[in-house]
PDB file of C-alpha atoms in Angstrom:
ATOM      1  CA  UNK A 295      -4.720  -4.892 -64.920  1.00 49.00           C
ATOM      2  CA  UNK A 296      -3.775  -1.280 -65.627  1.00 59.00           C
ATOM      3  CA  UNK A 297      -0.161  -1.212 -66.840  1.00 59.00           C
ATOM      4  CA  UNK A 298       2.608   0.918 -65.459  1.00 64.00           C
ATOM      5  CA  UNK A 299       3.083   4.284 -67.191  1.00 70.00           C
ATOM      6  CA  UNK A 300      -0.589   4.690 -68.205  1.00 75.00           C
ATOM      7  CA  UNK A 301      -1.172   7.850 -66.163  1.00 82.00           C
ATOM      8  CA  UNK A 302      -2.625   6.670 -62.827  1.00 84.00           C
ATOM      9  CA  UNK A 303      -0.468   8.861 -60.590  1.00 85.00           C
ATOM     10  CA  UNK A 304      -0.991  11.880 -62.838  1.00 89.00           C
ATOM     11  CA  UNK A 305      -4.735  11.314 -62.619  1.00 91.00           C
ATOM     12  CA  UNK A 306      -4.626  11.053 -58.811  1.00 92.00           C
ATOM     13  CA  UNK A 307      -1.854  13.585 -57.926  1.00 91.00           C
ATOM     14  CA  UNK A 308      -1.365  15.848 -61.005  1.00 91.00           C
ATOM     15  CA  UNK A 309       1.838  17.507 -62.142  1.00 88.00           C
ATOM     16  CA  UNK A 310       4.559  18.692 -59.782  1.00 85.00           C
ATOM     17  CA  UNK A 311       3.776  22.393 -60.373  1.00 88.00           C
ATOM     18  CA  UNK A 312       0.048  21.686 -59.750  1.00 88.00           C
ATOM     19  CA  UNK A 313      -0.944  23.522 -62.952  1.00 92.00           C
ATOM     20  CA  UNK A 314      -3.021  20.389 -63.556  1.00 93.00           C
ATOM     21  CA  UNK A 315      -3.944  19.116 -60.056  1.00 94.00           C
ATOM     22  CA  UNK A 316      -5.153  15.539 -59.760  1.00 94.00           C
ATOM     23  CA  UNK A 317      -8.084  14.066 -57.864  1.00 95.00           C
ATOM     24  CA  UNK A 318      -6.319  14.155 -54.504  1.00 95.00           C
ATOM     25  CA  UNK A 319      -5.548  17.917 -54.281  1.00 96.00           C
ATOM     26  CA  UNK A 320      -8.954  18.672 -55.861  1.00 97.00           C
ATOM     27  CA  UNK A 321     -10.588  16.554 -53.118  1.00 97.00           C
ATOM     28  CA  UNK A 322      -8.732  18.460 -50.400  1.00 97.00           C
ATOM     29  CA  UNK A 323     -10.124  21.742 -51.781  1.00 97.00           C
ATOM     30  CA  UNK A 324     -13.606  20.322 -52.126  1.00 97.00           C
ATOM     31  CA  UNK A 325     -13.700  19.072 -48.507  1.00 97.00           C
ATOM     32  CA  UNK A 326     -12.839  22.547 -47.099  1.00 98.00           C
ATOM     33  CA  UNK A 327     -15.174  24.265 -49.565  1.00 98.00           C
ATOM     34  CA  UNK A 328     -18.025  22.226 -48.109  1.00 96.00           C
ATOM     35  CA  UNK A 329     -16.853  22.988 -44.555  1.00 97.00           C
ATOM     36  CA  UNK A 330     -16.840  26.725 -45.235  1.00 97.00           C
ATOM     37  CA  UNK A 331     -20.350  26.566 -46.772  1.00 97.00           C
ATOM     38  CA  UNK A 332     -21.700  24.786 -43.647  1.00 96.00           C
ATOM     39  CA  UNK A 333     -19.634  26.441 -40.893  1.00 95.00           C
ATOM     40  CA  UNK A 334     -22.657  28.152 -39.371  1.00 96.00           C
ATOM     41  CA  UNK A 335     -24.498  24.819 -38.895  1.00 95.00           C
ATOM     42  CA  UNK A 336     -21.738  22.375 -38.120  1.00 96.00           C
ATOM     43  CA  UNK A 337     -18.395  22.138 -36.280  1.00 96.00           C
ATOM     44  CA  UNK A 338     -15.889  20.098 -38.384  1.00 97.00           C
ATOM     45  CA  UNK A 339     -12.684  18.212 -37.588  1.00 97.00           C
ATOM     46  CA  UNK A 340     -10.477  16.840 -40.403  1.00 98.00           C
ATOM     47  CA  UNK A 341      -7.658  14.397 -39.834  1.00 97.00           C
ATOM     48  CA  UNK A 342      -5.613  12.174 -42.131  1.00 97.00           C
ATOM     49  CA  UNK A 343      -3.188   9.270 -42.297  1.00 96.00           C
ATOM     50  CA  UNK A 344      -1.069   8.528 -45.297  1.00 95.00           C
ATOM     51  CA  UNK A 345       0.452   5.094 -46.003  1.00 94.00           C
ATOM     52  CA  UNK A 346       2.213   3.168 -48.719  1.00 92.00           C
ATOM     53  CA  UNK A 347       2.124  -0.558 -49.273  1.00 91.00           C
ATOM     54  CA  UNK A 348       5.590  -1.464 -50.367  1.00 88.00           C
ATOM     55  CA  UNK A 349       6.744  -5.090 -50.792  1.00 87.00           C
ATOM     56  CA  UNK A 350       3.666  -6.220 -48.833  1.00 86.00           C
ATOM     57  CA  UNK A 351       4.551  -3.984 -45.875  1.00 89.00           C
ATOM     58  CA  UNK A 352       2.558  -0.997 -44.752  1.00 92.00           C
ATOM     59  CA  UNK A 353       4.680   2.113 -44.051  1.00 92.00           C
ATOM     60  CA  UNK A 354       3.672   5.390 -42.450  1.00 95.00           C
ATOM     61  CA  UNK A 355       4.551   8.120 -44.949  1.00 94.00           C
ATOM     62  CA  UNK A 356       4.454  10.778 -42.236  1.00 94.00           C
ATOM     63  CA  UNK A 357       7.707   9.157 -41.056  1.00 89.00           C
ATOM     64  CA  UNK A 358      10.621   9.167 -43.492  1.00 74.00           C
ATOM     65  CA  UNK A 359      12.402   5.852 -43.864  1.00 62.00           C
ATOM     66  CA  UNK A 360      15.726   7.526 -43.007  1.00 55.00           C
ATOM     67  CA  UNK A 361      14.229   9.013 -39.864  1.00 51.00           C
ATOM     68  CA  UNK A 362      12.660   5.697 -38.898  1.00 55.00           C
ATOM     69  CA  UNK A 363      15.953   3.864 -39.407  1.00 49.00           C
ATOM     70  CA  UNK A 364      17.783   6.496 -37.289  1.00 46.00           C
ATOM     71  CA  UNK A 365      15.178   6.237 -34.486  1.00 50.00           C
ATOM     72  CA  UNK A 366      15.467   2.458 -34.575  1.00 50.00           C
ATOM     73  CA  UNK A 367      19.255   2.668 -34.269  1.00 41.00           C
ATOM     74  CA  UNK A 368      19.002   5.079 -31.332  1.00 45.00           C
ATOM     75  CA  UNK A 369      16.468   3.025 -29.467  1.00 47.00           C
ATOM     76  CA  UNK A 370      17.850  -0.401 -30.510  1.00 47.00           C
ATOM     77  CA  UNK A 371      14.240  -1.395 -30.900  1.00 48.00           C
ATOM     78  CA  UNK A 372      11.966  -2.593 -33.691  1.00 56.00           C
ATOM     79  CA  UNK A 373      10.674  -0.292 -36.426  1.00 60.00           C
ATOM     80  CA  UNK A 374       7.165   0.921 -35.778  1.00 73.00           C
ATOM     81  CA  UNK A 375       4.676  -1.535 -37.250  1.00 86.00           C
ATOM     82  CA  UNK A 376       1.486  -0.358 -38.989  1.00 92.00           C
ATOM     83  CA  UNK A 377      -1.371  -2.852 -38.743  1.00 92.00           C
ATOM     84  CA  UNK A 378      -4.815  -2.805 -40.316  1.00 93.00           C
ATOM     85  CA  UNK A 379      -7.687  -2.911 -37.832  1.00 92.00           C
ATOM     86  CA  UNK A 380     -11.467  -2.473 -38.085  1.00 89.00           C
ATOM     87  CA  UNK A 381     -13.770  -0.962 -35.517  1.00 85.00           C
ATOM     88  CA  UNK A 382     -17.203  -2.342 -34.620  1.00 82.00           C
ATOM     89  CA  UNK A 383     -18.757  -0.371 -37.485  1.00 80.00           C
ATOM     90  CA  UNK A 384     -16.403  -1.974 -39.980  1.00 82.00           C
ATOM     91  CA  UNK A 385     -14.340   1.209 -40.536  1.00 87.00           C
ATOM     92  CA  UNK A 386     -10.735   0.439 -41.272  1.00 91.00           C
ATOM     93  CA  UNK A 387      -7.970   2.298 -39.447  1.00 89.00           C
ATOM     94  CA  UNK A 388      -4.178   2.031 -39.427  1.00 90.00           C
ATOM     95  CA  UNK A 389      -2.965   1.107 -35.961  1.00 92.00           C
ATOM     96  CA  UNK A 390       0.527   2.469 -35.342  1.00 93.00           C
ATOM     97  CA  UNK A 391       0.313   5.098 -38.074  1.00 94.00           C
ATOM     98  CA  UNK A 392       0.409   8.790 -37.233  1.00 95.00           C
ATOM     99  CA  UNK A 393      -2.797  10.730 -37.767  1.00 95.00           C
ATOM    100  CA  UNK A 394      -2.521  14.474 -38.267  1.00 96.00           C
ATOM    101  CA  UNK A 395      -5.225  17.143 -38.167  1.00 97.00           C
ATOM    102  CA  UNK A 396      -5.584  19.832 -40.854  1.00 97.00           C
ATOM    103  CA  UNK A 397      -7.549  23.059 -40.594  1.00 97.00           C
ATOM    104  CA  UNK A 398      -7.298  24.037 -44.280  1.00 97.00           C
ATOM    105  CA  UNK A 399      -6.837  22.584 -47.762  1.00 97.00           C
ATOM    106  CA  UNK A 400      -3.338  24.087 -47.751  1.00 96.00           C
ATOM    107  CA  UNK A 401      -2.413  22.259 -44.550  1.00 97.00           C
ATOM    108  CA  UNK A 402      -3.737  19.032 -45.900  1.00 97.00           C
ATOM    109  CA  UNK A 403      -1.859  19.395 -49.142  1.00 96.00           C
ATOM    110  CA  UNK A 404       1.352  20.207 -47.266  1.00 96.00           C
ATOM    111  CA  UNK A 405       0.916  16.908 -45.362  1.00 96.00           C
ATOM    112  CA  UNK A 406       0.321  15.157 -48.636  1.00 95.00           C
ATOM    113  CA  UNK A 407       3.531  16.585 -50.160  1.00 93.00           C
ATOM    114  CA  UNK A 408       5.429  15.397 -47.096  1.00 92.00           C
ATOM    115  CA  UNK A 409       4.006  11.906 -47.584  1.00 91.00           C
ATOM    116  CA  UNK A 410       4.759  11.838 -51.345  1.00 88.00           C
ATOM    117  CA  UNK A 411       8.370  12.829 -50.679  1.00 88.00           C
ATOM    118  CA  UNK A 412       8.775   9.576 -48.644  1.00 88.00           C
ATOM    119  CA  UNK A 413       7.163   7.315 -51.284  1.00 82.00           C
ATOM    120  CA  UNK A 414       9.128   4.728 -53.291  1.00 70.00           C
ATOM    121  CA  UNK A 415       9.540   5.551 -56.994  1.00 59.00           C
ATOM    122  CA  UNK A 416      12.190   4.571 -59.563  1.00 47.00           C
ATOM    123  CA  UNK A 417      12.805   4.525 -63.306  1.00 39.00           C
ATOM    124  CA  UNK A 418      11.968   1.576 -65.589  1.00 40.00           C
ATOM    125  CA  UNK A 419      12.027   1.142 -69.321  1.00 39.00           C
ATOM    126  CA  UNK A 420       8.329   2.092 -69.459  1.00 38.00           C
ATOM    127  CA  UNK A 421       8.204   4.904 -66.960  1.00 36.00           C
ATOM    128  CA  UNK A 422      10.706   7.536 -65.789  1.00 36.00           C
ATOM    129  CA  UNK A 423       9.043   7.839 -62.331  1.00 45.00           C
ATOM    130  CA  UNK A 424       7.360   4.493 -61.783  1.00 50.00           C
ATOM    131  CA  UNK A 425       5.340   4.103 -58.564  1.00 62.00           C
ATOM    132  CA  UNK A 426       6.844   1.131 -56.747  1.00 71.00           C
ATOM    133  CA  UNK A 427       4.146   1.105 -54.095  1.00 84.00           C
ATOM    134  CA  UNK A 428       0.413   1.677 -53.536  1.00 90.00           C
ATOM    135  CA  UNK A 429      -0.351   5.064 -51.961  1.00 92.00           C
ATOM    136  CA  UNK A 430      -3.282   5.136 -49.501  1.00 94.00           C
ATOM    137  CA  UNK A 431      -4.566   8.442 -48.157  1.00 96.00           C
ATOM    138  CA  UNK A 432      -7.279   8.217 -45.495  1.00 95.00           C
ATOM    139  CA  UNK A 433      -9.161  11.402 -44.578  1.00 97.00           C
ATOM    140  CA  UNK A 434     -11.548  11.332 -41.657  1.00 95.00           C
ATOM    141  CA  UNK A 435     -14.146  14.078 -41.392  1.00 96.00           C
ATOM    142  CA  UNK A 436     -16.228  14.485 -38.222  1.00 95.00           C
ATOM    143  CA  UNK A 437     -19.105  16.970 -38.123  1.00 95.00           C
ATOM    144  CA  UNK A 438     -21.082  18.060 -35.074  1.00 93.00           C
ATOM    145  CA  UNK A 439     -24.557  19.499 -35.641  1.00 93.00           C
ATOM    146  CA  UNK A 440     -24.599  22.783 -33.688  1.00 94.00           C
ATOM    147  CA  UNK A 441     -28.382  22.593 -33.306  1.00 91.00           C
ATOM    148  CA  UNK A 442     -29.000  19.074 -31.925  1.00 89.00           C
ATOM    149  CA  UNK A 443     -25.491  17.893 -31.041  1.00 88.00           C
ATOM    150  CA  UNK A 444     -25.562  14.822 -33.288  1.00 89.00           C
ATOM    151  CA  UNK A 445     -22.250  13.732 -34.749  1.00 90.00           C
ATOM    152  CA  UNK A 446     -21.652  12.317 -38.284  1.00 91.00           C
ATOM    153  CA  UNK A 447     -18.370  10.720 -39.294  1.00 91.00           C
ATOM    154  CA  UNK A 448     -17.086   9.824 -42.677  1.00 91.00           C
ATOM    155  CA  UNK A 449     -13.894   8.647 -44.305  1.00 94.00           C
ATOM    156  CA  UNK A 450     -12.597   9.442 -47.751  1.00 95.00           C
ATOM    157  CA  UNK A 451      -9.999   6.953 -49.030  1.00 96.00           C
ATOM    158  CA  UNK A 452      -7.890   8.112 -51.949  1.00 96.00           C
ATOM    159  CA  UNK A 453      -5.716   5.344 -53.438  1.00 94.00           C
ATOM    160  CA  UNK A 454      -3.052   5.645 -56.129  1.00 91.00           C
ATOM    161  CA  UNK A 455      -2.368   2.094 -57.206  1.00 88.00           C
ATOM    162  CA  UNK A 456       0.995   1.015 -58.638  1.00 84.00           C
ATOM    163  CA  UNK A 457       0.715  -0.432 -62.167  1.00 75.00           C
ATOM    164  CA  UNK A 458       0.896  -4.085 -63.098  1.00 69.00           C
ATOM    165  CA  UNK A 459       4.161  -5.014 -64.816  1.00 54.00           C
ATOM    166  CA  UNK A 460       5.731  -7.571 -67.128  1.00 55.00           C
ATOM    167  CA  UNK A 461       9.438  -7.837 -66.397  1.00 48.00           C
ATOM    168  CA  UNK A 462      10.266  -8.302 -70.079  1.00 45.00           C
ATOM    169  CA  UNK A 463       8.767  -4.873 -70.861  1.00 49.00           C
ATOM    170  CA  UNK A 464       9.952  -2.890 -67.881  1.00 45.00           C
ATOM    171  CA  UNK A 465      13.446  -4.426 -67.620  1.00 47.00           C
ATOM    172  CA  UNK A 466      12.913  -4.991 -63.912  1.00 45.00           C
ATOM    173  CA  UNK A 467      15.692  -6.886 -62.154  1.00 50.00           C
ATOM    174  CA  UNK A 468      16.729  -7.765 -58.631  1.00 47.00           C
ATOM    175  CA  UNK A 469      14.887  -5.489 -56.117  1.00 62.00           C
ATOM    176  CA  UNK A 470      12.721  -3.985 -58.885  1.00 61.00           C
ATOM    177  CA  UNK A 471      11.582  -7.496 -59.869  1.00 68.00           C
ATOM    178  CA  UNK A 472      10.695  -8.183 -56.219  1.00 75.00           C
ATOM    179  CA  UNK A 473       8.703  -4.906 -56.156  1.00 77.00           C
ATOM    180  CA  UNK A 474       6.896  -5.811 -59.380  1.00 75.00           C
ATOM    181  CA  UNK A 475       5.953  -9.312 -58.072  1.00 83.00           C
ATOM    182  CA  UNK A 476       4.564  -7.796 -54.897  1.00 85.00           C
ATOM    183  CA  UNK A 477       2.563  -5.184 -56.882  1.00 84.00           C
ATOM    184  CA  UNK A 478       1.188  -7.816 -59.265  1.00 83.00           C
ATOM    185  CA  UNK A 479       0.216 -10.159 -56.403  1.00 89.00           C
ATOM    186  CA  UNK A 480      -1.713  -7.455 -54.576  1.00 89.00           C
ATOM    187  CA  UNK A 481      -3.474  -6.287 -57.800  1.00 87.00           C
ATOM    188  CA  UNK A 482      -4.462  -9.872 -58.467  1.00 87.00           C
ATOM    189  CA  UNK A 483      -5.987 -10.044 -54.957  1.00 91.00           C
ATOM    190  CA  UNK A 484      -7.891  -6.811 -55.660  1.00 90.00           C
ATOM    191  CA  UNK A 485      -9.230  -8.393 -58.860  1.00 87.00           C
ATOM    192  CA  UNK A 486     -10.436 -11.419 -56.874  1.00 90.00           C
ATOM    193  CA  UNK A 487     -12.310  -9.124 -54.443  1.00 91.00           C
ATOM    194  CA  UNK A 488     -13.875  -7.192 -57.342  1.00 89.00           C
ATOM    195  CA  UNK A 489     -14.993 -10.484 -58.927  1.00 87.00           C
ATOM    196  CA  UNK A 490     -16.520 -11.724 -55.709  1.00 89.00           C
ATOM    197  CA  UNK A 491     -18.401  -8.463 -55.130  1.00 87.00           C
ATOM    198  CA  UNK A 492     -19.678  -8.238 -58.710  1.00 84.00           C
ATOM    199  CA  UNK A 493     -20.897 -11.857 -58.515  1.00 85.00           C
ATOM    200  CA  UNK A 494     -22.409 -11.186 -55.041  1.00 85.00           C
ATOM    201  CA  UNK A 495     -20.601 -14.193 -53.564  1.00 88.00           C
ATOM    202  CA  UNK A 496     -21.148 -14.882 -49.828  1.00 89.00           C
ATOM    203  CA  UNK A 497     -17.398 -14.722 -49.145  1.00 92.00           C
ATOM    204  CA  UNK A 498     -15.226 -11.830 -50.316  1.00 91.00           C
ATOM    205  CA  UNK A 499     -11.467 -12.617 -49.952  1.00 94.00           C
ATOM    206  CA  UNK A 500     -10.334  -9.292 -48.462  1.00 93.00           C
ATOM    207  CA  UNK A 501      -7.752 -10.987 -46.224  1.00 92.00           C
ATOM    208  CA  UNK A 502      -5.722 -12.312 -49.158  1.00 93.00           C
ATOM    209  CA  UNK A 503      -3.717  -9.117 -49.364  1.00 93.00           C
ATOM    210  CA  UNK A 504      -2.920  -6.114 -47.185  1.00 93.00           C
ATOM    211  CA  UNK A 505      -4.094  -3.917 -50.080  1.00 93.00           C
ATOM    212  CA  UNK A 506      -7.595  -5.380 -50.029  1.00 93.00           C
ATOM    213  CA  UNK A 507      -7.647  -5.338 -46.243  1.00 93.00           C
ATOM    214  CA  UNK A 508      -6.851  -1.598 -46.108  1.00 93.00           C
ATOM    215  CA  UNK A 509      -9.461  -0.968 -48.866  1.00 92.00           C
ATOM    216  CA  UNK A 510     -12.140  -3.178 -47.366  1.00 91.00           C
ATOM    217  CA  UNK A 511     -14.384  -0.308 -46.145  1.00 90.00           C
ATOM    218  CA  UNK A 512     -13.945   1.453 -49.500  1.00 89.00           C
ATOM    219  CA  UNK A 513     -15.287  -1.472 -51.558  1.00 86.00           C
ATOM    220  CA  UNK A 514     -18.877  -2.637 -51.261  1.00 74.00           C
ATOM    221  CA  UNK A 515     -20.452  -2.563 -47.803  1.00 73.00           C
ATOM    222  CA  UNK A 516     -21.365   0.992 -46.672  1.00 78.00           C
ATOM    223  CA  UNK A 517     -19.130   2.765 -49.168  1.00 83.00           C
ATOM    224  CA  UNK A 518     -19.560   4.687 -52.342  1.00 86.00           C
ATOM    225  CA  UNK A 519     -16.684   3.902 -54.684  1.00 88.00           C
ATOM    226  CA  UNK A 520     -15.285   5.614 -57.720  1.00 89.00           C
ATOM    227  CA  UNK A 521     -12.578   3.652 -59.550  1.00 88.00           C
ATOM    228  CA  UNK A 522     -10.734   5.152 -62.512  1.00 90.00           C
ATOM    229  CA  UNK A 523      -9.110   2.700 -64.906  1.00 88.00           C
ATOM    230  CA  UNK A 524      -6.324   4.162 -67.025  1.00 86.00           C
ATOM    231  CA  UNK A 525      -5.384   2.584 -70.289  1.00 85.00           C
ATOM    232  CA  UNK A 526      -2.347   3.069 -72.519  1.00 81.00           C
ATOM    233  CA  UNK A 527      -2.869   4.241 -76.129  1.00 82.00           C
ATOM    234  CA  UNK A 528       0.237   2.299 -77.232  1.00 82.00           C
ATOM    235  CA  UNK A 529      -0.416  -0.685 -79.503  1.00 85.00           C
ATOM    236  CA  UNK A 530       2.248  -2.693 -77.646  1.00 81.00           C
ATOM    237  CA  UNK A 531       0.016  -2.545 -74.521  1.00 79.00           C
ATOM    238  CA  UNK A 532      -3.088  -3.917 -76.309  1.00 85.00           C
ATOM    239  CA  UNK A 533      -3.285  -7.056 -74.138  1.00 83.00           C
ATOM    240  CA  UNK A 534      -3.130  -4.987 -70.920  1.00 80.00           C
ATOM    241  CA  UNK A 535      -5.674  -2.518 -72.297  1.00 84.00           C
ATOM    242  CA  UNK A 536      -8.183  -5.254 -73.059  1.00 87.00           C
ATOM    243  CA  UNK A 537      -7.640  -6.795 -69.636  1.00 82.00           C
ATOM    244  CA  UNK A 538      -8.156  -3.368 -67.959  1.00 82.00           C
ATOM    245  CA  UNK A 539     -11.432  -2.807 -69.815  1.00 88.00           C
ATOM    246  CA  UNK A 540     -12.778  -6.240 -68.796  1.00 85.00           C
ATOM    247  CA  UNK A 541     -11.705  -5.380 -65.192  1.00 80.00           C
ATOM    248  CA  UNK A 542     -13.562  -2.054 -65.395  1.00 85.00           C
ATOM    249  CA  UNK A 543     -16.714  -3.861 -66.636  1.00 86.00           C
ATOM    250  CA  UNK A 544     -16.674  -6.077 -63.536  1.00 81.00           C
ATOM    251  CA  UNK A 545     -16.212  -3.052 -61.264  1.00 82.00           C
ATOM    252  CA  UNK A 546     -19.147  -1.272 -62.836  1.00 82.00           C
ATOM    253  CA  UNK A 547     -21.421  -4.243 -62.054  1.00 80.00           C
ATOM    254  CA  UNK A 548     -21.031  -3.775 -58.269  1.00 80.00           C
ATOM    255  CA  UNK A 549     -24.009  -2.177 -56.480  1.00 76.00           C
ATOM    256  CA  UNK A 550     -24.558  -1.502 -52.790  1.00 68.00           C
ATOM    257  CA  UNK A 551     -26.612   0.677 -50.436  1.00 66.00           C
ATOM    258  CA  UNK A 552     -24.555   3.258 -48.614  1.00 61.00           C
ATOM    259  CA  UNK A 553     -25.898   4.822 -45.427  1.00 62.00           C
ATOM    260  CA  UNK A 554     -24.816   7.797 -43.262  1.00 62.00           C
ATOM    261  CA  UNK A 555     -22.898   7.159 -40.070  1.00 61.00           C
ATOM    262  CA  UNK A 556     -24.684   9.317 -37.486  1.00 61.00           C
ATOM    263  CA  UNK A 557     -24.557   9.265 -33.694  1.00 60.00           C
ATOM    264  CA  UNK A 558     -26.968  10.910 -31.274  1.00 62.00           C
ATOM    265  CA  UNK A 559     -25.882  13.798 -29.084  1.00 65.00           C
ATOM    266  CA  UNK A 560     -25.910  11.483 -26.037  1.00 66.00           C
ATOM    267  CA  UNK A 561     -23.624   8.861 -27.628  1.00 67.00           C
ATOM    268  CA  UNK A 562     -21.270  11.622 -28.772  1.00 67.00           C
ATOM    269  CA  UNK A 563     -21.084  12.987 -25.210  1.00 70.00           C
ATOM    270  CA  UNK A 564     -20.415   9.548 -23.711  1.00 75.00           C
ATOM    271  CA  UNK A 565     -17.594   8.923 -26.168  1.00 74.00           C
ATOM    272  CA  UNK A 566     -16.068  12.258 -25.225  1.00 74.00           C
ATOM    273  CA  UNK A 567     -16.234  11.296 -21.543  1.00 75.00           C
ATOM    274  CA  UNK A 568     -14.577   7.947 -22.232  1.00 78.00           C
ATOM    275  CA  UNK A 569     -11.781   9.593 -24.246  1.00 73.00           C
ATOM    276  CA  UNK A 570     -11.099  12.015 -21.411  1.00 72.00           C
ATOM    277  CA  UNK A 571     -11.008   9.222 -18.816  1.00 77.00           C
ATOM    278  CA  UNK A 572      -8.609   7.192 -20.972  1.00 73.00           C
ATOM    279  CA  UNK A 573      -6.257  10.150 -21.280  1.00 72.00           C
ATOM    280  CA  UNK A 574      -6.353  10.747 -17.492  1.00 71.00           C
ATOM    281  CA  UNK A 575      -8.333  13.998 -17.641  1.00 69.00           C
ATOM    282  CA  UNK A 576     -10.814  14.921 -14.963  1.00 63.00           C
ATOM    283  CA  UNK A 577     -14.445  14.709 -16.056  1.00 54.00           C
ATOM    284  CA  UNK A 578     -17.062  17.064 -14.711  1.00 53.00           C
ATOM    285  CA  UNK A 579     -20.621  15.939 -14.315  1.00 45.00           C
ATOM    286  CA  UNK A 580     -22.147  15.535 -17.720  1.00 42.00           C
ATOM    287  CA  UNK A 581     -25.882  15.381 -18.245  1.00 41.00           C
ATOM    288  CA  UNK A 582     -26.563  12.726 -20.867  1.00 36.00           C
TER     289      UNK A 582
END
């Protein structure tokens, strides 16, 4: 597995000043560049949810943990649970998590900064700002063809994985040791999924971890996947580096046939009617 401190978060997020932006902010800009280029032909809607998987629990990063604790105290109820669900097309969504719309790359990046501020990080012997959770950013893009009314939907999942750890190297104790064990267990489950996909086994063990459940529609199936494996140049991390390269070789062996998710104008209109009825709005006669 890719060890902690090898540069995964820098690759995905970049530096704090954004002089060297990572894949996530670059993706935000690319999405809205494409939208601008096609604005005369399509009507677009962009929405996002941002989660972290911390100690095997999914948490909504649009809600600060302090704010959630305060709301729970005020209401004397249970903290809001985020659960992984799949629709009939196999697309994963986070039930209970807040989804926010963005009309520009700047708005989307502001939401991302809000989410990152609520993420768990701490210092270890190997990393000053070690990610103690997996960060999952789901961006849904819906485009409506202005000529024929057909609707296409897509989801871009951007995942910053926490690094695998050896307690002897990181000096993890108590709650940090619990965090490390949870991280290693989920990364091991991800490795099992990668192995099953590369070997084209009939059963892929997605349900063995919440991490692999939330990434299910991003691995194999109808997805195109780019996985970046970071390795440390330090000689003391040689074992981890070799393991990471073997892991990357297995990932590269996976092939699949991705197809576009397109609905006809009639289906899109019917869904709009159903949504209005569910929300209690009146529906005028619609010719479908």
